[in-house]
Coordinates of C-alpha atoms and ligand atoms in Angstrom, one line a residue:
X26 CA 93.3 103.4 131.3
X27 CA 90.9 104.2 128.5
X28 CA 92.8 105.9 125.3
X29 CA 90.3 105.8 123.0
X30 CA 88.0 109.2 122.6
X31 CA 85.1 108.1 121.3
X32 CA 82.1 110.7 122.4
X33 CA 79.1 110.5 120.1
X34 CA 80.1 113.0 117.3
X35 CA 78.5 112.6 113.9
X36 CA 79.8 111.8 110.4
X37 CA 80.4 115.2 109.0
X38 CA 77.7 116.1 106.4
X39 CA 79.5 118.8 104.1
X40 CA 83.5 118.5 102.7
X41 CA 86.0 121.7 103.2
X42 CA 88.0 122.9 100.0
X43 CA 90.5 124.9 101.4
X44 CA 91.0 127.0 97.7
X45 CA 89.1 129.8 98.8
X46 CA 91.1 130.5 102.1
X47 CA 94.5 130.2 100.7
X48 CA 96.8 132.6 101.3
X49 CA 97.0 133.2 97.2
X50 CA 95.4 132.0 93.7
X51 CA 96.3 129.2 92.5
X52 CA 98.7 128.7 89.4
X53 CA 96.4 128.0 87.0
X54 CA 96.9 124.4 85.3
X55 CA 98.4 124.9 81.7
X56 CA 97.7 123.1 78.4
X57 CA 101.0 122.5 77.2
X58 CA 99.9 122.3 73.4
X59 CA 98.1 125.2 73.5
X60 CA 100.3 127.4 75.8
X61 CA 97.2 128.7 77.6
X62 CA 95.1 127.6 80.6
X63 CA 93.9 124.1 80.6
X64 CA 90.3 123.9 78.8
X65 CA 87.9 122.6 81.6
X66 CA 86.3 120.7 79.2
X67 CA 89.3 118.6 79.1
X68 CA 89.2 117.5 82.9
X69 CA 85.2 116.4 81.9
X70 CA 86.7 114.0 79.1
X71 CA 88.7 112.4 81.4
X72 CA 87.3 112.5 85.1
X73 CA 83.9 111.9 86.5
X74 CA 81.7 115.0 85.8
X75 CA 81.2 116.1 90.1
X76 CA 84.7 115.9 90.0
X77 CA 85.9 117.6 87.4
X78 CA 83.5 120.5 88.5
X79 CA 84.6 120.9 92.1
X80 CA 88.0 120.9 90.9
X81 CA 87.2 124.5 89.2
X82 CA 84.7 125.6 91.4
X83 CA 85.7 128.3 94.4
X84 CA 83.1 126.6 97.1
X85 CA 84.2 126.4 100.3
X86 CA 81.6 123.5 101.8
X87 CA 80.8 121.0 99.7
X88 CA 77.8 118.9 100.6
X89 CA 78.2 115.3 101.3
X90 CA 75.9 112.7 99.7
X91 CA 73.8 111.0 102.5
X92 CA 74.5 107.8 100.1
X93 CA 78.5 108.3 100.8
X94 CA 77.5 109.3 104.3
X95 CA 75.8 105.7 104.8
X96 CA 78.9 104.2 103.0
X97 CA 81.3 106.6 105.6
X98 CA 79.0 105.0 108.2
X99 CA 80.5 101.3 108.0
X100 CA 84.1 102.4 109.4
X101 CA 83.3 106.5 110.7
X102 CA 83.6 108.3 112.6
X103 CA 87.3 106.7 113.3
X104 CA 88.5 106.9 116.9
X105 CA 90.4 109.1 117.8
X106 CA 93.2 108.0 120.3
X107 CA 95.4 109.2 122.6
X108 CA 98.9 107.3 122.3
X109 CA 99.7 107.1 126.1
X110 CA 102.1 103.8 125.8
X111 CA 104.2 105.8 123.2
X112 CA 104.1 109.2 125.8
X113 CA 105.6 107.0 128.2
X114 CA 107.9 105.1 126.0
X115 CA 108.8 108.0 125.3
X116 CA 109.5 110.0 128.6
X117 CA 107.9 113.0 126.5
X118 CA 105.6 116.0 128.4
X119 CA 104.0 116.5 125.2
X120 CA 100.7 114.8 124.6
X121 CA 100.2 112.5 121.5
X122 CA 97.1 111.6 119.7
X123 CA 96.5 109.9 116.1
X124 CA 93.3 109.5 114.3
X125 CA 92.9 105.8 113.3
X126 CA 92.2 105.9 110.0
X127 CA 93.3 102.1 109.5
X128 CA 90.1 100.8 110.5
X129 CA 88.2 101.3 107.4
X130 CA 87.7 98.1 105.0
X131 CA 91.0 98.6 102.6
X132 CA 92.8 99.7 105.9
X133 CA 93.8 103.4 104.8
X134 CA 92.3 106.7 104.5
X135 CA 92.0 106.4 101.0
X136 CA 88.5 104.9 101.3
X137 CA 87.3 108.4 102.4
X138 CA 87.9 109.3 98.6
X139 CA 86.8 106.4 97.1
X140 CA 83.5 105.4 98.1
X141 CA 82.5 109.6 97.2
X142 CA 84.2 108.8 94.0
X143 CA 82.4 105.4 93.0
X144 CA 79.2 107.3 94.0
X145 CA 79.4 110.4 91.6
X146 CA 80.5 107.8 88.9
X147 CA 77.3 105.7 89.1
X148 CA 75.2 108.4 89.5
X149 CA 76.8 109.8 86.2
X150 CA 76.2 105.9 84.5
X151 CA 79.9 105.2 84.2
X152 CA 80.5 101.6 84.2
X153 CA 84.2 101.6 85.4
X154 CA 87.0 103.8 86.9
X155 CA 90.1 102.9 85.9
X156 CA 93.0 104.2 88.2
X157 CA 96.5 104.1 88.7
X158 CA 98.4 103.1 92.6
X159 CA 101.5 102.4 93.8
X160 CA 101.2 100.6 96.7
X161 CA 98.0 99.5 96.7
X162 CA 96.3 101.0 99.3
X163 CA 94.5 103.4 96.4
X164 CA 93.6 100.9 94.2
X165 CA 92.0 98.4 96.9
X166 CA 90.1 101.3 98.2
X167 CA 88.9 102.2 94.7
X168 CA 87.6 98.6 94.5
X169 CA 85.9 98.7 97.9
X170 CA 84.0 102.0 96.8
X171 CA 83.3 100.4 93.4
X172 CA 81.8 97.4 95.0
X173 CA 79.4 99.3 96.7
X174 CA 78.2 101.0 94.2
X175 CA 78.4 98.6 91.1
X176 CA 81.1 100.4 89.4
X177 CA 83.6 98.6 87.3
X178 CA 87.5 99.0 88.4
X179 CA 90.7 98.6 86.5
X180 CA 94.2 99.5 88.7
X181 CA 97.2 99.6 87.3
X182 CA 99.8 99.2 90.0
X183 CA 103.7 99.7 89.7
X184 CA 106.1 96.3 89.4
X185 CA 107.8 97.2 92.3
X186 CA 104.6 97.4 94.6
X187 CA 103.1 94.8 92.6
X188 CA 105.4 91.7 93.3
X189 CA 106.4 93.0 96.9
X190 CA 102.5 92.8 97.8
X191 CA 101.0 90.3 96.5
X192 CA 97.9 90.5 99.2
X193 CA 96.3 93.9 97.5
X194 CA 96.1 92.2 94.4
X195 CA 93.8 89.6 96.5
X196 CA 91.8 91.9 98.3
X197 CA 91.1 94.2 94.7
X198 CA 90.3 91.0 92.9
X199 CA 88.0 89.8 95.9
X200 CA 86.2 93.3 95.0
X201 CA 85.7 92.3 92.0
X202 CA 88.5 94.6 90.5
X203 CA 90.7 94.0 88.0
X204 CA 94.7 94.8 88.7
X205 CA 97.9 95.0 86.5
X206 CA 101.1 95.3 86.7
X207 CA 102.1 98.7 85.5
X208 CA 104.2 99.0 82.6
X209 CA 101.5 96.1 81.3
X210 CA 101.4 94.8 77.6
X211 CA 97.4 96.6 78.1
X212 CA 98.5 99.7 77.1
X213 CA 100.6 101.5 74.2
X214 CA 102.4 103.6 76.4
X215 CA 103.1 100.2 78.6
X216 CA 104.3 98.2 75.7
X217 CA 106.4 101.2 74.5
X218 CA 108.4 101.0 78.4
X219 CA 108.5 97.4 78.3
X220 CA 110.0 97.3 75.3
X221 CA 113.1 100.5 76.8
X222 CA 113.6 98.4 79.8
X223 CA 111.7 94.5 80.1
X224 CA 112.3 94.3 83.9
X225 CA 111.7 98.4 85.2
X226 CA 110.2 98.2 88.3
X227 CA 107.3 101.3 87.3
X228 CA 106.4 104.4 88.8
X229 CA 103.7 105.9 89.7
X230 CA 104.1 108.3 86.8
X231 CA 103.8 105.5 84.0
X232 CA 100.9 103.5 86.2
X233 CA 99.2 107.1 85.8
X234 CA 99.6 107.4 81.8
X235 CA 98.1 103.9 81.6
X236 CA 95.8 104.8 83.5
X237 CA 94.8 107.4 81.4
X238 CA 95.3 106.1 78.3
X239 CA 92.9 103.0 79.4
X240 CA 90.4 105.6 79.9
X241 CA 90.4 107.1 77.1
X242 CA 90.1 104.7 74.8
X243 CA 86.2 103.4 76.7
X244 CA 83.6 106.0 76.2
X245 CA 81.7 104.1 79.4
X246 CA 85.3 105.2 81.8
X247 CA 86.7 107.7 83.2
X248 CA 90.2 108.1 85.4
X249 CA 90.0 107.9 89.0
X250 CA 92.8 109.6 91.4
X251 CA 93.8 108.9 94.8
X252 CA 95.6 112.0 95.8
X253 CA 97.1 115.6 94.2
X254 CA 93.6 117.2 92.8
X255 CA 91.7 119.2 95.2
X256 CA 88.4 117.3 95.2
X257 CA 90.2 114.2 96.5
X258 CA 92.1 116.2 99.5
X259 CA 88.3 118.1 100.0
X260 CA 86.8 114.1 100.1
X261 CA 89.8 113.5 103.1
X262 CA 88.6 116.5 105.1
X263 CA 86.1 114.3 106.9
X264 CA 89.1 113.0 108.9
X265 CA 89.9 116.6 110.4
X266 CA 86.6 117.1 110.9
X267 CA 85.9 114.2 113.1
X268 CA 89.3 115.3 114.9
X269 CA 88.4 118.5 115.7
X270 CA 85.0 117.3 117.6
X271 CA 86.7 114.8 119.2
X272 CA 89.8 116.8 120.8
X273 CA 86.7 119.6 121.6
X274 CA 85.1 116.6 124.2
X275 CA 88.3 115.9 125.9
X276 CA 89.0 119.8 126.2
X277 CA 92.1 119.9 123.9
X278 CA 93.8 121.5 120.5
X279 CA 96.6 120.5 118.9
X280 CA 100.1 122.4 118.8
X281 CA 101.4 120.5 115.7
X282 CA 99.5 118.6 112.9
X283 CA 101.5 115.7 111.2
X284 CA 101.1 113.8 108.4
X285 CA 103.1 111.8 105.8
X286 CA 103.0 113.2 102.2
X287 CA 102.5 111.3 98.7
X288 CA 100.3 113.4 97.0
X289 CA 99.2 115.1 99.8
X290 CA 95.5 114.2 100.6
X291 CA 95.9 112.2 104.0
X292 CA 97.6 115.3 105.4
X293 CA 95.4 117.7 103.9
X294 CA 92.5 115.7 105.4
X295 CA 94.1 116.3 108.5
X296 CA 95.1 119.6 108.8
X297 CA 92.4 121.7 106.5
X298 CA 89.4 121.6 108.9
X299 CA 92.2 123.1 111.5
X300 CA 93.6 126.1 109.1
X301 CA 89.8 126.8 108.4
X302 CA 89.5 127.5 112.2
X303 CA 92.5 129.6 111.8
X304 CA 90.7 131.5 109.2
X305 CA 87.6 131.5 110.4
X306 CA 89.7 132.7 113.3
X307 CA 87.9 129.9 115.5
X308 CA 91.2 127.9 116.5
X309 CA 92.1 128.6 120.1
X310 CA 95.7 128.8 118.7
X311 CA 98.0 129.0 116.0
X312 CA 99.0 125.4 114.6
X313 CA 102.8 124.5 113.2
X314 CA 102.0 122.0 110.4
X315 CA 104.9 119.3 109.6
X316 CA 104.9 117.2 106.5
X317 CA 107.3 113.9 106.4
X318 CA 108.0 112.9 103.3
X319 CA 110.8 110.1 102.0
X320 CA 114.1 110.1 100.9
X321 CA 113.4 108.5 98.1
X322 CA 111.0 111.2 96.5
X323 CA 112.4 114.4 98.0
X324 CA 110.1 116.7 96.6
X325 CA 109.4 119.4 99.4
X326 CA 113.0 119.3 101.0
X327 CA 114.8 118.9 97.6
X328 CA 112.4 119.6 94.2
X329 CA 111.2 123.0 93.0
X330 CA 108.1 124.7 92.9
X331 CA 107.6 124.3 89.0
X332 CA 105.1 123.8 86.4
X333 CA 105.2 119.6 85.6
X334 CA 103.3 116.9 84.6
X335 CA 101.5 114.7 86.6
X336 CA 102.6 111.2 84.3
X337 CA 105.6 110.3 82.6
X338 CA 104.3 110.1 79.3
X339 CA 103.2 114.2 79.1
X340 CA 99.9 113.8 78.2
X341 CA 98.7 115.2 81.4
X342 CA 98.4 119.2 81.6
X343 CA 100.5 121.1 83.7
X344 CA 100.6 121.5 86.7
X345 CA 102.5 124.3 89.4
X346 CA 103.7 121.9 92.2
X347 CA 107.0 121.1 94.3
X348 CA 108.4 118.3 92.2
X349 CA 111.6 116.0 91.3
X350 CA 110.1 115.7 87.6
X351 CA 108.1 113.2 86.4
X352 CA 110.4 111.3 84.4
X353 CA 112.4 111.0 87.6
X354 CA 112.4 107.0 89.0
X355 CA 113.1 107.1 92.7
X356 CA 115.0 103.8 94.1
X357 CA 112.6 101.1 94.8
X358 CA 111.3 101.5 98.8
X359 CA 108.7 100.0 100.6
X360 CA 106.6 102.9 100.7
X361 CA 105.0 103.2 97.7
X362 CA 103.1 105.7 98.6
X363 CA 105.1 108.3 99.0
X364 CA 107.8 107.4 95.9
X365 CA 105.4 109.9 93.5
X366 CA 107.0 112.3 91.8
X367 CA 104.8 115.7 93.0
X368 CA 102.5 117.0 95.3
X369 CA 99.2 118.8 95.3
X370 CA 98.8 121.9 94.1
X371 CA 97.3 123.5 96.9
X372 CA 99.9 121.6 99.2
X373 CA 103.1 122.8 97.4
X374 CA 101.1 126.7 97.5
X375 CA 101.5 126.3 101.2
X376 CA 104.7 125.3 101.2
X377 CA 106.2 127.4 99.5
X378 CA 104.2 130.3 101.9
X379 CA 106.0 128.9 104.0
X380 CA 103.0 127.5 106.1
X381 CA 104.2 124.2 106.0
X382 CA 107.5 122.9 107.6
X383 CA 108.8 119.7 105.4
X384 CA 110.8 117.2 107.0
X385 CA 112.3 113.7 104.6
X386 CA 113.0 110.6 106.4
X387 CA 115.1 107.7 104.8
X388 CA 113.2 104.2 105.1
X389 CA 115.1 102.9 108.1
X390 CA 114.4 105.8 110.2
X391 CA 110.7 105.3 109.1
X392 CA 110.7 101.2 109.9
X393 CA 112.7 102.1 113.3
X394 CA 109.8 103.9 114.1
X395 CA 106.9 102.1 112.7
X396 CA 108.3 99.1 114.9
X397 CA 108.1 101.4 117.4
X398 CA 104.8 102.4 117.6
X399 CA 103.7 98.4 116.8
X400 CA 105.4 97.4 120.0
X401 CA 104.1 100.0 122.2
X402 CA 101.0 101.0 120.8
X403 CA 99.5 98.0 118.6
X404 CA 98.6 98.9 115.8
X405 CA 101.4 97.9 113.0
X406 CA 101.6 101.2 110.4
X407 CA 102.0 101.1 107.1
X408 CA 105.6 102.2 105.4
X409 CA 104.1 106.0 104.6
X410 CA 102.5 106.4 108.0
X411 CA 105.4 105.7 109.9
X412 CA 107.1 108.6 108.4
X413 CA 104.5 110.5 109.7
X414 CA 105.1 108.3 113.4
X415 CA 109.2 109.1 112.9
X416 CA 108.4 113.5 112.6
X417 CA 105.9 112.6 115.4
X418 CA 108.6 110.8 117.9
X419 CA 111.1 113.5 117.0
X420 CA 108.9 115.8 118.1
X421 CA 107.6 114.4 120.9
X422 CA 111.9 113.8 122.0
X423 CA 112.2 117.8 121.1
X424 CA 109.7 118.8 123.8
X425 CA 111.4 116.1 126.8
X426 CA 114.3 118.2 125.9
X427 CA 112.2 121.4 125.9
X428 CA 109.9 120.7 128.8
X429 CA 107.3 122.2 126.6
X430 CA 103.3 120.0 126.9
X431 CA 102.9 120.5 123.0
X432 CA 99.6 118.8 122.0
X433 CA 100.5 116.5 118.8
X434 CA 98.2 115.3 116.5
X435 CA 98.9 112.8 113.5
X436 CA 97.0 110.9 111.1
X437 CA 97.6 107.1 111.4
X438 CA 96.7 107.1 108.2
X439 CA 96.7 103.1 106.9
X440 CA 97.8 99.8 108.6
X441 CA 100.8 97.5 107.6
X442 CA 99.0 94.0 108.0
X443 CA 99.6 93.7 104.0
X444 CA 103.3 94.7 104.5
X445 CA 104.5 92.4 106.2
X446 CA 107.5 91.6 104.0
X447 CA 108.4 94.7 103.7
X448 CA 108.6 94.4 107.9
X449 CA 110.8 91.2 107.3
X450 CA 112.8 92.6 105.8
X451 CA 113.6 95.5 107.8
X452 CA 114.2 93.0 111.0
X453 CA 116.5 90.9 108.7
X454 CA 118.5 93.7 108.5
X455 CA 118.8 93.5 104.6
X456 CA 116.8 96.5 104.0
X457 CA 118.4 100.0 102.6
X458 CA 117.7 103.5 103.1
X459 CA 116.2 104.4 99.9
X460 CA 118.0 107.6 99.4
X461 CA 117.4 109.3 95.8
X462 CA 120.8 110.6 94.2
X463 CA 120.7 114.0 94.2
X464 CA 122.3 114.3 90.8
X465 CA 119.4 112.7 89.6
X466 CA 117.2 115.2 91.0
X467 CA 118.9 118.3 89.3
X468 CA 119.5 116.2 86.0
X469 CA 115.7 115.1 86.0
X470 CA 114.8 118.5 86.9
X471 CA 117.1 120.5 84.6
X472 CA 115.1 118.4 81.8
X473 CA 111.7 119.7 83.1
X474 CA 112.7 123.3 83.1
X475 CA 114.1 122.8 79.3
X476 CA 111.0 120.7 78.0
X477 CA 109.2 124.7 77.6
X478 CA 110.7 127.3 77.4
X479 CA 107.6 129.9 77.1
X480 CA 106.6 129.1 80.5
X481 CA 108.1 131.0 83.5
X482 CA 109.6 128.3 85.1
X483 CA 110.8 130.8 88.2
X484 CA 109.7 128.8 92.0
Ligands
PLP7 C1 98.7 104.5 103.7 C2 99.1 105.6 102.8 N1 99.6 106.7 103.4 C3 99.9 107.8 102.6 C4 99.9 107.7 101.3 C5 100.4 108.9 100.5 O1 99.4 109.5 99.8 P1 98.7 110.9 100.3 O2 99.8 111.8 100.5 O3 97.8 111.3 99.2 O4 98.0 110.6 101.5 C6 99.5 106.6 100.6 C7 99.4 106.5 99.2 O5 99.2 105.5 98.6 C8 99.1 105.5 101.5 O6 98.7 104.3 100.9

């Protein structure tokens, strides 16, 4: 039985921004000092210059490098696969499929955005991108795309993330990287935590205002992101892509798109390439997109759809975004990943159109089923993606009871070879569901909603 749909499809050669096909404009980002939209100029200081352009400009296809392409070219095109074992495990009439994105070098999507952003920093003669993760997948990605391209690369990396995996501090270093435990004694704003609370366990809120303020203070850096702006989704869209060409050999289209969602960017990969169909009225027919998200960051089941900032420390501008504030510190979980704060932009415009349905797993629903899919199918997920496995499973049990064949597709976005522990612990038992207090919530949102009172704070 051969599961894996690999026909000979090229690595795409342009990126899809989905801004010009929204269903509206986009909040503009605000300057908080200045009350008024966010100088671009601002977004040059601190990000790589092809970055900070695309993240203003209203193209649609975005032309890959054939430098990234080659780079793309030591994991892509990922396989495409369709999940039979878990079909059957499952009893389910529906048909499964996942994109594998765990085979690239770091082991997670991430590497898509990385290597383009290590590129358009050494063609621009920046010496190092310093960057902010929580669980690590980011930052070693960063370092792998640095490496190739002779960039240098500082991570910050929050405690919690930080002493539970001690492998990605390994694998970054290996790459020549440099990684820190975020709040570090590096940074003002670090020092200024530490000295609050000696033993916090970070977020990746503060990880980002180190991050930042390393930056800059080097005229020869800029600040790197994994997720939330809309270059680094348009760098994931390569994953979609792929997916579309490969479902188009085996003579299929999916029903339902899932993803797990930090930021956003692994789902947006995903399911961007499909909506342009949809627009481009292409798509065969209409897709329900679902977004799993933790307990322990509620933002699109329990936040609002509010201007915030994107680090703890408020020197970021502002933002229009589903959020649970970003002095909010949800409990410590193994899924790193998805314990941030907010989402994208053009993610939270979505779901608030309602295009996108939300669903928020605790971590032992998301272990239960990321042992799951191990045992049946393999490949051994990281914490995020098997959120992403848990909406997928319900959904694929939803159709037994149906009797409806839905096609599913999700992105098996990283691999959980460095998470062992995290694994461990879940089979010792010992591990808890992660749930965030929903008084904390309201209390940490209340204080975003106060912090200015000019701005029209209505979701
Ligand atoms: C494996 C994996 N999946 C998902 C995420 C969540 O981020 P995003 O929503 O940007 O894909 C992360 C973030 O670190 C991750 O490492």
């Amino acid at each position: 039985m051969v599961t894996t749909l690999q026909p000979p499809i090229e690595i795409p050669r342009e990126w899809y921004s989905i801004v010009p096909d929204l269903p509206g404009k986009l909040p503009p980002v605000i300057d908080p000092v200045t009350r008024k939209i966010a100088d671009k100029a601002l977004l040059h200081r601190l990000f790589i210059d092809e970055l900070a352009r695309h993240e203003y400009s209203n193209e649609r296809f975005i032309p890959i490098p054939q430098e990234v392409r080659e780079a793309y070219s030591i994991w892509r095109p990922t396989p495409l696969v369709r999940a039979k074992r878990l079909e059957k495990a499952l009893s389910t009439p529906a048909r499964i499929y996942y994109k594998n994105e765990t085979v690239s070098p770091s082991g997670s999507h991430k590497a898509n955005a990385a290597v383009a952003q290590a590129y358009f920093a050494a063609k621009q003669g920046i010496k190092r991108l310093v960057t902010s993760t929580t669980a690590g997948q980011w930052g070693t990605a960063l370092a792998f795309g640095c490496s190739i391209f002779g960039v240098g690369c500082t991570i910050f990396m929050s405690r919690s993330s930080y002493d539970g995996k001690p492998y990605r501090k390994d694998l970054a270093e290996m790459w020549g990287a440099e990684l820190l435990p975020s709040p570090s004694t590096r940074t003002a704003v670090g020092r200024k935590i530490l000295e609050e609370d000696p033993h916090g366990p970070g977020t990746m809120s503060i990880a980002k205002s180190e991050a930042l303020e390393e930056a800059r203070g080097d005229i020869n850096a800029r600040n790197s992101v994994g997720s939330i702006m809309n270059f680094v989704l348009a760098s994931q869209t390569v994953v979609g892509q792929e997916a579309i060409a490969q479902m188009a050999a085996v003579d299929d289209y999916p029903d339902v798109l899932i993803g797990c969602v930090g930021g956003g960017s692994n789902f947006s990969g995903l399911f961007w390439p499909f909506y342009r169909d949809a627009v481009a009225k292409k798509g065969p027919k209409e897709i329900e997109l679902i977004g799993a998200e933790s307990t322990a960051a509620p933002r699109m089941t329990m936040g609002e759809y509010i201007y915030d900032h994107a680090d703890a420390m408020r020197t970021s501008p502002l933002f229009k975004m589903y959020t649970v504030g970003h002095r909010f510190v949800p409990p410590v979980v193994h899924s790193g990943g998805l314990r941030v704060h907010g989402s994208a932009p053009t993610l939270s415009l979505l779901l608030h159109e309602g295009k996108i349905k939300p669903v928020a797993f605790n971590q032992l629903e998301a272990f239960e089923a990321g042992s799951m899919f191990a045992a049946v199918e393999g490949i051994l997920p990281a914490p995020e993606t098997a959120f992403a496995i848990k909406a997928t499973i319900d959904e694929a049990k939803r159709c037994k009871e149906t009797g409806e064949k839905k096609t599913i597709l999700f992105n098996l976005c990283g691999h959980g070879l460095l998470d062992i522990e995290a694994y461990r612990e879940y089979r010792s038992g010992k591990m808890s569901p992660g749930d965030a207090d929903p008084a904390a919530i309201r209390k940490s949102l209340a204080e975003v909603k106060s912090l200015y009172p000019w701005l029209d704070q209505s979701s």
